[in-house]
């Protein structure tokens, strides 16, 4: 049995667009998602969990259930409705009030500057493919660092790889482009440059607190021991994991990373531009990250594949419908005997352990790690206010054990943020994929603690995983 450290953070994670609702209130500017979701007509980002109005209640619940950290993101368009230019004081006040509430209840806030919600005005000009938008992001970051002096933990971006691939490979995020590897590679690189610029700005100005980035790191394993499958897993890993860790902690792309990148780019007819000055900026930032945030839910077994790209995203919870075969990389398969969720996410906690140990070995100056997201999407059953989510508790247990084991083996993990604090809106799945410790009745906005909330409270009190 594992015992987690006394000073460990037992947090809950949220993101502005998925929790706040109120997308047209308080002077907020538009994001690309507003129009995208409206056109798609499947589900609306309003009211989500109405965190914009309910946050005092959510933070009260944190205190009551031993959740001593909360991960939130600032909606860029509540601060700068157009992305640049005039400041919206109502938005600034909202976040000051939110942070004050956290302080009042002794909940540490971990604040992300960008969680999938670029202002529409900038998004329409190419999002992070347009270098002018990097300047806009850095200006927004500078404003926040200066204004929100009460924040101690910052992260620049949430999940750069899913931004690039959901926007330009799967097309599940606006602008719904499919299989454009020039855009994928350029977006990954440009966002890493923007991250590095924000880190340098933060450190050059000696702002108080810590800064890092949140990466989605899903471990890749070869489907079999054959050299072809091993190579496919290597390519999948190189683009989704190694590229970003190199950028973050080396400030350049290692030879191995570049070999993989060139192979993927050639197979997909992609071109990209990395400037010398980018590497100067990245290099400078590479030793200045105070921590790494890791979002980890699942891993992938990868098989060699030499056909055209074919993808089906399971956004409905119909188990077994996912297809992921990518030209020049490989095919992700279901491994016999492994459990997976209704959305086909493999439950394989070894993936968590392996990624943690690998970071310690490959990037020894990583400083420390927070697991900034982990959790299980589930079709919770609500019976008279009681939600018995044993499957979620089982999931959390095995993943926390993997973290406990990694800590025992010397990895410096300082906290865990369960995705999600309360049920909220899921970008491509809407409202039936619930993750929360607290069940949200989206009509009344009433919160109900699930069995997992009581389990998490005990964990936070005893630090013992059982
Ligand atoms: C991460 C995102 C979150 C959240 C989570 C669960 O990639 O950072 O915003 O959505 O995944 O994903 P989903 O809602 O697709 O199940």
Coordinates of C-alpha atoms and ligand atoms in Angstrom, one line a residue:
X1 CA 0.0 0.0 0.0
X2 CA 1.3 3.5 -0.9
X3 CA 1.2 6.5 1.3
X4 CA 1.5 9.9 -0.5
X5 CA 3.7 12.7 1.0
X6 CA 2.3 14.9 3.7
X7 CA 2.6 18.1 1.6
X8 CA 0.9 16.4 -1.5
X9 CA -1.8 18.4 -3.3
X10 CA -5.1 16.6 -3.7
X11 CA -6.6 18.8 -6.3
X12 CA -9.5 19.0 -8.7
X13 CA -9.2 20.3 -12.2
X14 CA -11.4 22.5 -14.3
X15 CA -11.1 24.8 -17.4
X16 CA -12.8 28.1 -18.0
X17 CA -14.8 27.1 -21.1
X18 CA -15.9 23.8 -19.7
X19 CA -17.0 25.0 -16.3
X20 CA -17.9 28.7 -16.4
X21 CA -20.7 28.8 -18.9
X22 CA -21.9 32.5 -19.1
X23 CA -20.2 32.6 -22.5
X24 CA -22.0 35.8 -23.4
X25 CA -21.9 37.5 -19.9
X26 CA -19.6 39.8 -18.1
X27 CA -18.3 41.4 -21.3
X28 CA -16.7 38.2 -22.5
X29 CA -15.5 38.1 -26.1
X30 CA -16.1 35.3 -28.5
X31 CA -14.0 32.2 -29.1
X32 CA -14.0 30.0 -32.1
X33 CA -15.9 27.3 -30.2
X34 CA -19.0 29.5 -29.8
X35 CA -19.8 29.5 -33.5
X36 CA -18.4 26.0 -34.1
X37 CA -20.7 24.4 -31.5
X38 CA -23.7 26.4 -32.6
X39 CA -23.2 25.3 -36.2
X40 CA -22.6 21.7 -35.1
X41 CA -25.8 21.8 -33.1
X42 CA -24.9 18.8 -30.8
X43 CA -24.5 20.6 -27.5
X44 CA -24.0 24.1 -26.1
X45 CA -21.2 25.4 -23.8
X46 CA -23.9 27.1 -21.8
X47 CA -24.7 26.7 -19.0
X48 CA -21.9 24.1 -18.4
X49 CA -21.4 23.9 -14.7
X50 CA -22.2 27.6 -14.3
X51 CA -19.0 28.1 -12.4
X52 CA -19.1 31.8 -13.3
X53 CA -21.9 32.1 -10.7
X54 CA -21.5 28.9 -8.6
X55 CA -17.7 29.1 -7.8
X56 CA -18.2 30.0 -4.1
X57 CA -20.2 26.8 -3.8
X58 CA -17.6 24.7 -5.7
X59 CA -14.8 26.1 -3.6
X60 CA -16.8 25.5 -0.4
X61 CA -17.2 21.9 -1.5
X62 CA -13.4 21.7 -2.1
X63 CA -12.8 22.6 1.5
X64 CA -15.4 20.2 2.8
X65 CA -14.0 17.3 0.8
X66 CA -10.3 17.8 1.4
X67 CA -9.6 19.1 -2.1
X68 CA -6.8 21.5 -1.3
X69 CA -5.9 22.6 -4.8
X70 CA -8.0 23.7 -7.8
X71 CA -6.8 24.0 -11.3
X72 CA -8.6 26.7 -13.3
X73 CA -7.9 28.5 -16.5
X74 CA -8.4 32.2 -17.2
X75 CA -10.6 32.8 -20.2
X76 CA -8.4 35.1 -22.3
X77 CA -11.5 36.7 -23.8
X78 CA -12.8 37.7 -20.3
X79 CA -9.7 39.8 -20.0
X80 CA -9.2 41.0 -23.6
X81 CA -12.5 40.4 -25.4
X82 CA -10.7 40.9 -28.8
X83 CA -7.5 39.1 -27.7
X84 CA -5.6 42.4 -27.7
X85 CA -6.4 46.0 -26.9
X86 CA -9.0 47.1 -24.4
X87 CA -9.2 45.3 -21.0
X88 CA -12.6 44.2 -19.7
X89 CA -12.5 45.2 -16.1
X90 CA -15.5 42.9 -15.2
X91 CA -13.5 39.9 -16.3
X92 CA -10.5 41.0 -14.3
X93 CA -12.7 41.5 -11.2
X94 CA -14.2 38.0 -11.7
X95 CA -10.9 36.3 -11.4
X96 CA -9.7 38.4 -8.5
X97 CA -12.9 37.4 -6.7
X98 CA -12.4 33.8 -7.6
X99 CA -8.8 33.8 -6.3
X100 CA -10.0 35.6 -3.1
X101 CA -12.5 32.8 -2.5
X102 CA -9.7 30.2 -2.9
X103 CA -7.6 32.0 -0.4
X104 CA -10.4 32.3 2.1
X105 CA -10.8 28.5 2.0
X106 CA -7.1 27.6 1.8
X107 CA -7.3 26.1 -1.6
X108 CA -4.2 26.6 -3.8
X109 CA -5.1 27.8 -7.3
X110 CA -3.1 26.5 -10.3
X111 CA -3.9 28.8 -13.1
X112 CA -3.6 28.1 -16.9
X113 CA -3.5 31.0 -19.3
X114 CA -4.8 29.1 -22.3
X115 CA -7.0 26.0 -22.3
X116 CA -8.2 25.6 -25.9
X117 CA -9.8 29.0 -26.0
X118 CA -8.0 31.4 -28.3
X119 CA -10.0 34.7 -28.8
X120 CA -12.0 34.4 -32.1
X121 CA -10.5 37.5 -33.5
X122 CA -7.0 36.0 -33.3
X123 CA -8.2 32.5 -34.1
X124 CA -9.6 33.7 -37.4
X125 CA -6.2 35.1 -38.3
X126 CA -4.6 31.7 -38.0
X127 CA -4.4 31.0 -34.3
X128 CA -0.9 29.9 -33.4
X129 CA 0.1 29.4 -37.0
X130 CA 0.3 33.2 -37.2
X131 CA 3.3 34.5 -35.4
X132 CA 1.6 37.8 -34.6
X133 CA -0.6 35.8 -32.3
X134 CA 2.4 34.7 -30.4
X135 CA 3.0 38.4 -29.5
X136 CA -0.7 38.7 -28.5
X137 CA -0.4 35.7 -26.2
X138 CA 2.8 37.0 -24.5
X139 CA 1.1 40.4 -24.0
X140 CA -1.9 38.7 -22.4
X141 CA 0.5 36.6 -20.2
X142 CA 2.4 39.8 -19.1
X143 CA -0.9 41.4 -18.2
X144 CA -2.0 38.4 -16.1
X145 CA 1.4 38.1 -14.3
X146 CA 1.3 41.7 -13.3
X147 CA -2.4 41.9 -12.4
X148 CA -2.9 38.7 -10.6
X149 CA -0.1 38.9 -8.1
X150 CA -2.0 36.6 -5.8
X151 CA -1.5 33.6 -8.1
X152 CA 1.5 31.4 -7.2
X153 CA 1.3 28.7 -9.8
X154 CA 1.0 29.5 -13.5
X155 CA 1.0 27.4 -16.6
X156 CA 1.2 28.8 -20.0
X157 CA -0.7 26.2 -22.1
X158 CA -2.9 23.2 -21.7
X159 CA -2.1 20.3 -24.0
X160 CA -0.3 21.6 -27.0
X161 CA -0.4 18.3 -28.8
X162 CA -4.1 17.9 -28.6
X163 CA -4.5 21.5 -29.8
X164 CA -2.4 20.8 -32.9
X165 CA -3.9 17.4 -33.7
X166 CA -7.6 18.0 -32.8
X167 CA -7.5 21.2 -34.9
X168 CA -5.5 19.9 -37.8
X169 CA -5.4 16.1 -37.9
X170 CA -8.7 14.8 -36.5
X171 CA -10.6 18.0 -37.2
X172 CA -12.7 17.6 -34.0
X173 CA -11.8 21.1 -32.8
X174 CA -12.3 24.2 -34.9
X175 CA -11.2 25.0 -37.6
X176 CA -11.9 21.3 -38.4
X177 CA -9.0 20.7 -40.7
X178 CA -8.0 17.1 -41.4
X179 CA -4.6 15.6 -41.9
X180 CA -2.6 18.7 -42.5
X181 CA 0.8 17.9 -41.1
X182 CA 2.4 21.2 -42.1
X183 CA -0.1 22.9 -39.7
X184 CA 0.3 20.3 -37.0
X185 CA 4.1 20.6 -36.8
X186 CA 4.1 24.4 -37.1
X187 CA 1.4 24.7 -34.4
X188 CA 3.4 22.5 -32.0
X189 CA 6.6 24.4 -32.5
X190 CA 5.0 27.9 -32.4
X191 CA 3.1 27.2 -29.2
X192 CA 6.4 25.9 -27.6
X193 CA 8.0 29.2 -28.7
X194 CA 5.2 31.2 -27.1
X195 CA 5.5 29.1 -23.9
X196 CA 9.3 29.8 -23.8
X197 CA 8.7 33.5 -24.4
X198 CA 6.2 33.7 -21.5
X199 CA 8.6 31.7 -19.2
X200 CA 11.4 34.1 -20.0
X201 CA 9.2 37.1 -19.4
X202 CA 8.1 35.7 -16.1
X203 CA 11.6 35.0 -14.9
X204 CA 13.2 38.1 -16.3
X205 CA 10.7 40.2 -14.3
X206 CA 11.1 38.1 -11.1
X207 CA 7.3 37.6 -10.8
X208 CA 6.6 35.7 -7.6
X209 CA 5.6 32.1 -7.8
X210 CA 6.2 29.3 -10.3
X211 CA 5.6 28.7 -13.9
X212 CA 5.3 25.5 -16.1
X213 CA 3.4 24.0 -18.9
X214 CA 0.8 21.3 -19.0
X215 CA 1.4 18.5 -21.6
X216 CA -0.8 15.6 -22.4
X217 CA 1.7 12.7 -22.3
X218 CA 0.2 9.3 -23.3
X219 CA 2.7 6.5 -23.2
X220 CA 3.1 4.5 -26.5
X221 CA 3.9 0.8 -26.6
X222 CA 4.6 -1.3 -29.7
X223 CA 1.6 -3.7 -30.4
X224 CA 4.1 -6.5 -30.8
X225 CA 7.9 -6.9 -30.6
X226 CA 8.4 -6.7 -34.4
X227 CA 10.8 -4.0 -35.6
X228 CA 7.9 -2.5 -37.7
X229 CA 5.6 -2.1 -34.7
X230 CA 8.4 -0.8 -32.5
X231 CA 9.2 1.8 -35.2
X232 CA 5.5 2.9 -35.4
X233 CA 5.3 3.3 -31.6
X234 CA 8.6 5.3 -31.8
X235 CA 7.1 7.7 -34.4
X236 CA 3.8 8.1 -32.5
X237 CA 5.8 8.9 -29.3
X238 CA 8.2 11.2 -31.1
X239 CA 5.5 13.6 -32.3
X240 CA 3.2 13.5 -29.3
X241 CA 5.7 13.2 -26.4
X242 CA 9.4 13.6 -27.2
X243 CA 9.0 16.7 -29.5
X244 CA 7.3 18.6 -26.6
X245 CA 9.6 17.4 -23.9
X246 CA 12.7 18.3 -26.0
X247 CA 11.3 21.7 -26.6
X248 CA 10.4 22.2 -23.0
X249 CA 13.6 20.9 -21.3
X250 CA 16.3 20.9 -24.0
X251 CA 15.3 24.0 -26.0
X252 CA 16.0 22.2 -29.2
X253 CA 14.9 18.9 -30.9
X254 CA 17.3 16.0 -30.5
X255 CA 18.6 14.1 -33.5
X256 CA 16.2 11.3 -32.8
X257 CA 13.2 13.6 -32.6
X258 CA 14.2 15.3 -35.9
X259 CA 14.6 12.0 -37.7
X260 CA 11.1 10.9 -36.7
X261 CA 9.7 14.4 -37.6
X262 CA 11.3 14.3 -41.0
X263 CA 10.0 10.8 -41.7
X264 CA 6.4 11.8 -40.7
X265 CA 6.7 15.1 -42.6
X266 CA 7.9 13.4 -45.8
X267 CA 5.2 10.7 -45.7
X268 CA 2.6 13.5 -45.4
X269 CA 4.1 16.0 -47.7
X270 CA 4.6 18.5 -44.9
X271 CA 6.9 21.5 -44.6
X272 CA 7.6 23.7 -41.6
X273 CA 9.8 26.5 -40.5
X274 CA 11.9 26.6 -37.3
X275 CA 13.8 29.9 -36.9
X276 CA 17.3 30.1 -35.3
X277 CA 16.0 32.8 -33.0
X278 CA 13.2 30.4 -31.8
X279 CA 15.9 28.0 -30.5
X280 CA 17.7 30.8 -28.6
X281 CA 14.4 31.7 -26.8
X282 CA 13.6 28.0 -26.1
X283 CA 17.1 27.3 -24.9
X284 CA 17.0 30.1 -22.4
X285 CA 13.6 28.9 -21.1
X286 CA 14.6 25.3 -21.0
X287 CA 16.2 25.5 -17.5
X288 CA 13.6 27.9 -16.1
X289 CA 10.5 25.7 -15.9
X290 CA 9.6 25.3 -12.3
X291 CA 7.4 22.3 -12.9
X292 CA 5.9 20.1 -15.5
X293 CA 2.1 19.5 -15.5
X294 CA 1.2 16.1 -16.9
X295 CA -2.3 15.2 -18.1
X296 CA -2.5 11.4 -18.4
X297 CA -5.6 9.3 -18.9
X298 CA -4.6 6.4 -21.1
X299 CA -1.9 5.0 -23.3
X300 CA -1.7 3.5 -26.8
X301 CA -0.5 0.2 -28.4
X302 CA 0.8 1.0 -31.8
X303 CA 1.1 -1.2 -34.9
X304 CA 2.8 -0.5 -38.2
X305 CA 0.4 0.9 -40.8
X306 CA 1.1 2.0 -44.4
X307 CA -2.3 3.1 -45.7
X308 CA -4.0 6.4 -45.8
X309 CA -5.1 8.2 -42.7
X310 CA -8.4 7.0 -41.3
X311 CA -9.8 8.2 -38.1
X312 CA -13.1 7.9 -36.3
X313 CA -13.3 9.8 -33.0
X314 CA -15.6 8.1 -30.5
X315 CA -17.4 11.2 -29.1
X316 CA -20.6 9.3 -28.1
X317 CA -19.5 6.6 -25.7
X318 CA -20.3 3.8 -28.1
X319 CA -17.6 1.4 -27.0
X320 CA -15.4 -0.1 -29.8
X321 CA -16.1 2.6 -32.4
X322 CA -12.7 4.3 -32.4
X323 CA -10.5 4.1 -35.4
X324 CA -7.0 5.7 -35.5
X325 CA -4.7 4.9 -38.4
X326 CA -2.3 7.6 -39.4
X327 CA -0.3 7.7 -42.6
X328 CA 3.4 7.8 -41.9
X329 CA 3.0 7.0 -38.2
X330 CA 0.9 3.9 -37.3
X331 CA -2.3 2.4 -36.1
X332 CA -3.5 2.4 -32.5
X333 CA -5.1 -0.9 -31.6
X334 CA -7.1 -2.4 -28.8
X335 CA -4.9 -4.7 -26.8
X336 CA -6.7 -7.9 -25.9
X337 CA -7.5 -8.3 -22.2
X338 CA -7.1 -4.6 -21.3
X339 CA -10.0 -2.7 -19.9
X340 CA -11.2 0.5 -21.6
X341 CA -13.8 3.1 -21.0
X342 CA -17.0 3.5 -23.1
X343 CA -15.0 6.1 -25.0
X344 CA -12.3 3.5 -25.7
X345 CA -9.7 5.0 -23.5
X346 CA -7.4 2.2 -22.3
X347 CA -7.1 1.8 -18.5
X348 CA -3.4 0.9 -18.1
X349 CA -1.8 2.6 -15.1
X350 CA 1.7 1.2 -16.0
X351 CA 1.6 4.0 -18.7
X352 CA 1.5 6.6 -15.9
X353 CA 4.4 5.0 -14.0
X354 CA 6.5 4.6 -17.2
X355 CA 6.1 8.2 -18.3
X356 CA 7.0 9.5 -14.9
X357 CA 10.2 7.4 -14.6
X358 CA 11.1 8.3 -18.2
X359 CA 11.0 12.0 -17.5
X360 CA 13.2 11.6 -14.5
X361 CA 15.7 9.6 -16.6
X362 CA 15.6 11.6 -19.9
X363 CA 15.2 15.1 -18.6
X364 CA 16.8 15.1 -15.1
X365 CA 16.3 18.8 -14.6
X366 CA 12.5 18.6 -14.7
X367 CA 12.4 19.9 -11.1
X368 CA 9.0 18.6 -10.2
X369 CA 5.8 17.2 -11.6
X370 CA 2.1 17.8 -10.9
X371 CA -0.4 15.4 -12.4
X372 CA -2.6 18.2 -13.7
X373 CA -5.3 15.8 -15.1
X374 CA -6.3 12.2 -14.6
X375 CA -9.7 10.7 -14.2
X376 CA -12.4 8.6 -15.8
X377 CA -15.2 9.6 -18.1
X378 CA -18.2 7.6 -17.1
X379 CA -22.0 7.5 -17.6
X380 CA -22.8 8.1 -13.9
X381 CA -26.1 6.8 -12.6
X382 CA -28.0 9.2 -10.4
X383 CA -30.5 7.6 -8.0
X384 CA -32.2 9.9 -5.5
X385 CA -29.1 12.0 -5.1
X386 CA -26.8 9.0 -4.7
X387 CA -24.1 8.3 -7.3
X388 CA -22.2 5.1 -6.7
X389 CA -19.2 5.5 -9.1
X390 CA -17.2 2.5 -8.0
X391 CA -15.6 2.1 -11.5
X392 CA -14.2 5.6 -11.1
X393 CA -12.8 4.8 -7.7
X394 CA -11.1 1.7 -9.1
X395 CA -9.6 3.8 -11.8
X396 CA -8.3 6.4 -9.5
X397 CA -6.9 3.9 -7.1
X398 CA -4.7 2.1 -9.7
X399 CA -3.5 5.4 -11.2
X400 CA -2.7 6.9 -7.8
X401 CA -0.8 3.7 -6.9
X402 CA 1.2 4.0 -10.1
X403 CA 2.1 7.6 -9.0
X404 CA 2.9 6.3 -5.4
X405 CA 5.2 3.7 -6.9
X406 CA 7.0 6.3 -9.1
X407 CA 7.5 8.6 -6.0
X408 CA 9.0 5.6 -4.2
X409 CA 11.3 5.2 -7.2
X410 CA 12.5 8.7 -6.9
X411 CA 10.3 10.8 -9.2
X412 CA 9.4 14.2 -7.6
X413 CA 5.6 14.3 -8.0
X414 CA 4.1 17.0 -5.7
X415 CA 0.4 16.8 -6.4
X416 CA -2.5 15.4 -8.3
X417 CA -5.5 17.2 -9.9
X418 CA -8.4 14.9 -10.6
X419 CA -10.3 15.7 -13.8
X420 CA -12.7 17.0 -13.0
X421 CA -13.7 18.7 -9.8
X422 CA -17.4 18.7 -10.8
X423 CA -19.1 17.4 -13.9
X424 CA -18.6 19.8 -16.7
X425 CA -18.9 20.3 -20.5
X426 CA -16.7 18.0 -22.6
X427 CA -15.5 19.6 -25.9
X428 CA -16.4 16.8 -28.3
X429 CA -18.6 14.7 -26.0
X430 CA -21.0 17.2 -24.5
X431 CA -22.6 16.3 -21.2
X432 CA -23.0 12.6 -20.9
X433 CA -19.3 12.0 -20.4
X434 CA -19.0 12.8 -16.7
X435 CA -15.8 13.0 -14.8
X436 CA -16.6 15.0 -11.6
X437 CA -16.2 14.2 -7.9
X438 CA -19.5 16.2 -7.7
X439 CA -22.4 15.3 -9.9
X440 CA -24.0 18.4 -11.5
X441 CA -27.6 18.4 -12.4
X442 CA -27.2 20.8 -15.4
X443 CA -30.8 22.0 -15.2
X444 CA -30.8 23.0 -11.6
X445 CA -27.0 23.4 -11.2
X446 CA -27.3 21.5 -7.9
X447 CA -24.1 19.6 -6.9
X448 CA -24.2 16.1 -5.4
X449 CA -21.1 14.4 -4.0
X450 CA -20.4 11.1 -5.6
X451 CA -19.1 8.0 -3.8
X452 CA -15.7 9.0 -5.3
X453 CA -15.9 12.4 -3.5
X454 CA -16.1 10.6 -0.1
X455 CA -13.3 8.3 -1.1
X456 CA -11.1 11.3 -2.2
X457 CA -11.8 13.0 1.1
X458 CA -10.5 10.0 3.0
X459 CA -7.4 9.8 0.7
X460 CA -6.7 13.5 1.3
X461 CA -7.0 13.1 5.1
X462 CA -5.0 9.8 5.4
X463 CA -2.8 10.1 2.3
X464 CA -3.2 6.3 2.1
X465 CA -4.4 4.9 -1.2
X466 CA -6.9 2.1 -0.5
Ligands
LIG1 C1 -8.1 16.9 -21.7 C2 -8.4 18.3 -21.6 C3 -9.7 18.6 -20.8 C4 -10.7 17.5 -20.8 C5 -10.1 16.1 -20.7 C6 -11.1 15.0 -20.9 O1 -7.5 16.6 -22.9 O2 -7.4 19.1 -21.1 O3 -10.1 19.9 -21.2 O4 -11.7 17.7 -21.7 O5 -9.1 16.0 -21.6 O6 -11.3 14.9 -22.3 P1 -12.8 14.6 -22.8 O7 -13.6 15.8 -22.3 O8 -12.6 14.7 -24.3 O9 -13.2 13.3 -22.4

